[in-house]
CSV table of C-alpha atoms in Angstrom, one decimal:
chain,number,residue,atom,x,y,z
A,286,MET,CA,-170.2,142.2,-38.3
A,287,GLN,CA,-172.4,144.7,-36.5
A,288,LEU,CA,-170.9,148.0,-35.4
A,289,SER,CA,-172.4,147.3,-32.0
A,290,ASP,CA,-170.4,144.0,-31.8
A,291,LEU,CA,-167.2,145.9,-32.5
A,292,ILE,CA,-167.7,148.6,-29.8
A,293,HIS,CA,-168.4,146.0,-27.2
A,294,HIS,CA,-165.4,143.8,-28.2
A,295,PRO,CA,-162.9,143.6,-25.3
A,296,ASP,CA,-160.0,144.6,-27.5
A,297,PHE,CA,-161.7,147.8,-28.7
A,298,ASP,CA,-162.2,151.1,-27.0
A,299,TYR,CA,-165.2,153.1,-28.2
A,300,LEU,CA,-164.0,156.7,-28.1
A,301,THR,CA,-167.3,158.3,-29.0
A,302,PRO,CA,-169.8,156.7,-26.6
A,303,GLN,CA,-172.1,159.7,-27.0
A,304,LEU,CA,-173.0,158.4,-30.4
A,305,ALA,CA,-175.5,155.7,-30.7
A,306,VAL,CA,-174.5,153.0,-33.2
A,307,THR,CA,-176.6,150.7,-35.3
A,308,GLY,CA,-176.1,148.8,-38.5
A,309,ASP,CA,-174.0,146.3,-40.2
A,310,ILE,CA,-170.4,146.9,-41.4
A,311,PRO,CA,-170.4,145.5,-45.0
A,312,HIS,CA,-166.7,145.9,-45.6
A,313,VAL,CA,-163.4,146.9,-43.9
A,314,ARG,CA,-160.6,148.9,-45.5
A,315,SER,CA,-157.1,149.6,-44.3
A,316,CYS,CA,-155.5,152.7,-45.9
A,317,ASP,CA,-153.6,155.8,-44.9
A,318,LEU,CA,-153.8,157.8,-48.1
A,319,LEU,CA,-156.8,160.1,-47.7
A,320,SER,CA,-157.4,160.6,-51.5
A,321,TRP,CA,-157.3,156.8,-52.0
A,322,VAL,CA,-160.0,156.3,-49.4
A,323,MET,CA,-161.9,159.3,-51.0
A,324,ALA,CA,-161.9,157.5,-54.3
A,325,LYS,CA,-162.6,153.9,-53.1
A,326,GLY,CA,-164.4,154.2,-49.8
A,327,GLN,CA,-168.0,152.9,-49.6
A,328,LYS,CA,-170.9,153.9,-47.3
A,329,GLY,CA,-171.0,152.0,-44.1
A,330,GLU,CA,-167.5,150.4,-44.2
A,331,ALA,CA,-165.0,150.4,-41.4
A,332,TRP,CA,-161.8,152.3,-42.1
A,333,VAL,CA,-158.6,151.3,-40.4
A,334,THR,CA,-155.9,154.1,-40.4
A,335,VAL,CA,-152.9,155.2,-38.5
A,336,GLN,CA,-153.7,158.8,-39.3
A,337,THR,CA,-155.0,160.5,-36.2
A,338,HIS,CA,-155.5,164.1,-37.4
A,339,SER,CA,-159.0,165.6,-37.8
A,340,ASN,CA,-159.1,165.4,-41.6
A,341,ILE,CA,-159.8,161.6,-41.3
A,342,VAL,CA,-163.2,162.6,-39.8
A,343,ALA,CA,-163.9,164.9,-42.8
A,344,VAL,CA,-163.3,162.0,-45.2
A,345,ALA,CA,-165.4,159.5,-43.2
A,346,SER,CA,-168.2,162.0,-42.8
A,347,LEU,CA,-168.3,162.9,-46.5
A,348,LEU,CA,-168.4,159.2,-47.5
A,349,GLU,CA,-170.7,158.2,-44.7
A,350,LEU,CA,-168.3,155.5,-43.6
A,351,GLY,CA,-169.5,153.2,-40.7
A,352,CYS,CA,-166.6,154.0,-38.4
A,353,ILE,CA,-162.9,154.8,-38.1
A,354,ILE,CA,-160.6,152.3,-36.3
A,355,LEU,CA,-157.2,153.4,-35.0
A,356,PRO,CA,-155.0,150.2,-34.7
A,357,GLU,CA,-152.3,149.4,-32.2
A,358,SER,CA,-153.7,151.5,-29.4
A,359,LEU,CA,-153.2,154.8,-31.4
A,360,GLN,CA,-155.2,157.7,-29.9
A,361,PRO,CA,-156.8,160.5,-31.8
A,362,ASP,CA,-155.9,164.1,-31.5
A,363,GLU,CA,-158.4,166.0,-29.2
A,364,GLU,CA,-159.5,167.9,-32.3
A,365,THR,CA,-160.2,164.7,-34.1
A,366,LEU,CA,-162.3,163.4,-31.2
A,367,GLN,CA,-164.4,166.6,-31.0
A,368,LYS,CA,-164.9,166.6,-34.8
A,369,ALA,CA,-165.9,162.9,-34.7
A,370,LEU,CA,-168.6,163.8,-32.1
A,371,SER,CA,-169.9,166.8,-33.9
A,372,SER,CA,-169.8,165.0,-37.3
A,373,GLU,CA,-171.3,161.8,-35.8
A,374,VAL,CA,-168.5,159.6,-37.0
A,375,PRO,CA,-168.0,156.6,-34.6
A,376,LEU,CA,-164.3,156.4,-33.6
A,377,LEU,CA,-162.6,153.4,-32.1
A,378,SER,CA,-159.2,152.5,-30.9
A,379,THR,CA,-157.9,148.9,-30.6
A,380,SER,CA,-154.8,147.2,-29.3
A,381,LEU,CA,-155.0,144.9,-32.3
A,382,ASP,CA,-152.9,145.5,-35.3
A,383,THR,CA,-154.4,145.7,-38.8
A,384,TYR,CA,-153.9,141.9,-39.3
A,385,GLY,CA,-155.7,141.2,-36.1
A,386,ILE,CA,-158.6,143.5,-37.0
A,387,MET,CA,-158.9,141.8,-40.4
A,388,GLN,CA,-158.9,138.4,-38.7
A,389,LEU,CA,-161.7,139.5,-36.5
A,390,PHE,CA,-163.8,140.5,-39.4
A,391,PHE,CA,-162.9,137.4,-41.3
A,392,GLN,CA,-164.0,135.2,-38.4
A,393,THR,CA,-167.4,136.7,-38.0
B,197,MET,CA,-178.3,179.3,-55.8
B,198,LYS,CA,-174.7,180.3,-55.2
B,199,PHE,CA,-172.3,179.7,-52.3
B,200,GLU,CA,-168.7,180.7,-51.7
B,201,TYR,CA,-166.2,179.3,-49.3
B,202,THR,CA,-162.8,180.7,-48.5
B,203,ILE,CA,-159.9,178.2,-48.1
B,204,THR,CA,-156.9,179.1,-46.0
B,205,THR,CA,-153.5,177.7,-46.9
B,206,GLN,CA,-152.1,174.9,-44.7
B,207,ASN,CA,-155.1,175.0,-42.4
B,208,PHE,CA,-156.0,171.3,-42.1
B,209,THR,CA,-158.3,171.9,-39.1
B,210,THR,CA,-160.9,173.7,-41.2
B,211,ALA,CA,-160.1,171.9,-44.4
B,212,GLY,CA,-163.1,169.8,-45.2
B,213,GLU,CA,-165.7,172.3,-44.2
B,214,ALA,CA,-166.4,173.6,-47.7
B,215,SER,CA,-167.1,170.1,-48.9
B,216,SER,CA,-169.1,169.2,-45.8
B,217,ASN,CA,-171.2,172.3,-46.4
B,218,THR,CA,-171.6,171.4,-50.0
B,219,LYS,CA,-172.8,168.0,-49.1
B,220,LYS,CA,-175.3,169.3,-46.5
B,221,THR,CA,-176.7,171.8,-49.0
B,222,LEU,CA,-177.2,169.2,-51.7
B,223,LYS,CA,-178.8,166.8,-49.2
B,224,LEU,CA,-181.2,169.5,-48.1
B,225,LEU,CA,-182.2,170.1,-51.7
B,226,GLY,CA,-183.0,166.4,-52.1
B,227,ILE,CA,-180.3,165.7,-54.7
B,228,ASP,CA,-179.7,162.1,-55.6
B,229,SER,CA,-177.2,160.5,-53.2
B,230,LYS,CA,-174.9,159.3,-56.0
B,231,ILE,CA,-174.6,162.8,-57.3
B,232,ILE,CA,-174.0,164.1,-53.8
B,233,ARG,CA,-171.1,161.6,-53.3
B,234,ARG,CA,-169.5,162.8,-56.5
B,235,ALA,CA,-169.9,166.5,-55.7
B,236,ALA,CA,-168.5,165.9,-52.2
B,237,ILE,CA,-165.4,164.2,-53.6
B,238,MET,CA,-164.9,166.9,-56.1
B,239,ALA,CA,-165.3,169.7,-53.5
B,240,TYR,CA,-163.1,167.8,-51.0
B,241,GLU,CA,-160.2,167.3,-53.4
B,242,ALA,CA,-160.4,170.8,-54.6
B,243,GLU,CA,-160.4,172.2,-51.1
B,244,MET,CA,-157.5,170.0,-50.0
B,245,ASN,CA,-155.5,171.0,-53.1
B,246,ILE,CA,-156.0,174.7,-52.3
B,247,ALA,CA,-155.0,174.1,-48.6
B,248,ILE,CA,-152.0,172.0,-49.5
B,249,HIS,CA,-150.5,173.5,-52.6
B,250,SER,CA,-151.6,177.1,-52.9
B,251,ARG,CA,-151.5,180.5,-51.1
B,252,GLY,CA,-155.2,180.1,-50.4
B,253,GLY,CA,-158.3,180.5,-52.5
B,254,LYS,CA,-162.0,179.9,-52.7
B,255,ILE,CA,-164.5,177.3,-53.7
B,256,GLN,CA,-167.7,178.4,-55.4
B,257,LEU,CA,-170.7,176.2,-55.6
B,258,GLU,CA,-173.6,177.0,-58.0
B,259,ILE,CA,-176.7,174.9,-58.1
B,260,GLU,CA,-179.1,175.2,-61.1
B,261,ALA,CA,-182.1,173.1,-62.1
B,262,HIS,CA,-180.1,171.0,-64.5
B,263,ARG,CA,-176.5,171.3,-63.2
B,264,ILE,CA,-174.1,171.7,-60.3
B,265,THR,CA,-171.0,173.8,-60.9
B,266,ILE,CA,-168.0,173.8,-58.6
B,267,VAL,CA,-165.2,176.3,-59.3
B,268,ALA,CA,-162.0,176.2,-57.3
B,269,GLU,CA,-159.6,179.1,-57.7
B,270,ASP,CA,-156.5,179.8,-55.8
B,271,GLN,CA,-153.9,182.6,-55.5
B,272,GLY,CA,-151.0,180.8,-57.0
B,273,PRO,CA,-148.3,179.8,-57.4
B,274,GLY,CA,-149.6,177.9,-60.4
B,275,ILE,CA,-148.9,174.5,-62.0
B,276,ALA,CA,-145.8,174.2,-64.2
B,277,ASP,CA,-147.0,171.1,-66.1
B,278,ILE,CA,-150.7,170.4,-66.0
B,279,ASP,CA,-150.5,167.1,-67.9
B,280,LEU,CA,-148.1,165.8,-65.3
B,281,ALA,CA,-150.2,167.1,-62.4
B,282,MET,CA,-153.2,165.2,-63.9
B,283,LYS,CA,-151.3,161.9,-63.8
B,284,GLU,CA,-152.4,159.6,-61.0
B,285,GLY,CA,-149.7,159.2,-58.4
B,286,TYR,CA,-147.8,162.4,-59.3
B,287,SER,CA,-147.6,164.9,-56.5
B,288,THR,CA,-145.4,167.9,-55.5
B,289,ALA,CA,-146.5,167.7,-51.9
B,290,SER,CA,-143.8,167.9,-49.2
B,291,HIS,CA,-142.7,164.9,-47.1
B,292,GLU,CA,-144.6,166.3,-44.0
B,293,ILE,CA,-147.8,166.6,-46.0
B,294,ARG,CA,-147.4,163.1,-47.3
B,295,GLU,CA,-146.9,161.8,-43.8
B,296,MET,CA,-150.4,163.1,-43.0
B,297,GLY,CA,-151.9,161.0,-45.7
B,298,PHE,CA,-152.3,163.8,-48.2
B,299,GLY,CA,-150.3,164.2,-51.5
B,300,ALA,CA,-151.2,160.8,-52.9
B,301,GLY,CA,-151.3,162.4,-56.4
B,302,MET,CA,-155.0,161.4,-56.7
B,303,GLY,CA,-156.7,164.8,-56.1
B,304,LEU,CA,-157.0,166.1,-59.7
B,305,PRO,CA,-157.7,162.6,-61.2
B,306,ASN,CA,-160.4,162.0,-58.5
B,307,MET,CA,-162.0,165.3,-59.4
B,308,LYS,CA,-162.0,164.6,-63.1
B,309,ARG,CA,-163.3,161.1,-62.6
B,310,CYS,CA,-166.3,162.4,-60.7
B,311,ALA,CA,-167.2,165.4,-62.9
B,312,ASP,CA,-169.3,165.4,-66.1
B,313,SER,CA,-167.1,168.2,-67.3
B,314,PHE,CA,-163.7,169.2,-66.0
B,315,ASP,CA,-161.5,172.2,-67.0
B,316,ILE,CA,-158.3,173.3,-65.5
B,317,SER,CA,-156.2,176.4,-66.3
B,318,SER,CA,-153.1,177.5,-64.7
B,319,THR,CA,-150.1,179.7,-65.4
B,320,PRO,CA,-146.8,179.2,-63.6
B,321,GLY,CA,-146.5,181.9,-61.0
B,322,GLY,CA,-150.2,182.7,-61.4
B,323,LYS,CA,-153.5,181.4,-60.4
B,324,THR,CA,-155.0,177.9,-60.9
B,325,ARG,CA,-158.7,177.7,-61.7
B,326,VAL,CA,-160.7,174.4,-61.9
B,327,VAL,CA,-164.2,174.4,-63.3
B,328,MET,CA,-166.2,171.2,-62.8
B,329,THR,CA,-169.9,170.4,-63.5
B,330,LEU,CA,-172.3,167.7,-62.7
B,331,ASN,CA,-175.4,167.2,-64.7
B,332,LEU,CA,-178.7,166.7,-62.8
């Protein structure tokens, strides 16, 4: 799955369109424990989380994750959005639940 | 080369900046990316621990030719049982903090796992000091 495929997918809203995206997403992870992601997260992967506060951007930026996906139409805090832009972390929201997101990755 | 970052208690807006600056500095110096990742994790977990559990504190980063040293020191209230605090999954974080995805009980184990040397000292009611090094 290319990150560009994801941002153009009809079920996804790309919340940081100011950021140009390139590259493949090698892996997807669903987790809401920040230290768990800190321990296991790999460069380039997509991270699905229901956490919407700005610290998710700090984690994604430090690990150079490919993007953050908020499932089930969750929206980020304004602070999170601004931090995602300044840290250049692509941020997406989707109407899909985590199962639906995983299905999408599995099918491609 | 030495840097020092002040960490304010319960401020999750700025939490992450010390580790972000640590990463940027190491990147500018051309340090190996695997070392940078480990240093970033160590600094992040130390920073979050200070923000979540303490009255505030500081993170010091020292870069030498052969070693990176990260020292995290807070203003208390100290850890009652360090062995228990080092156990993966153990946390004293509040329910509200856990709901934010913090307090998984992995902070100290993550730091120890990433460091080449790890030393923690604490007295109940007093300060906690963590000294971690990475060999270059």
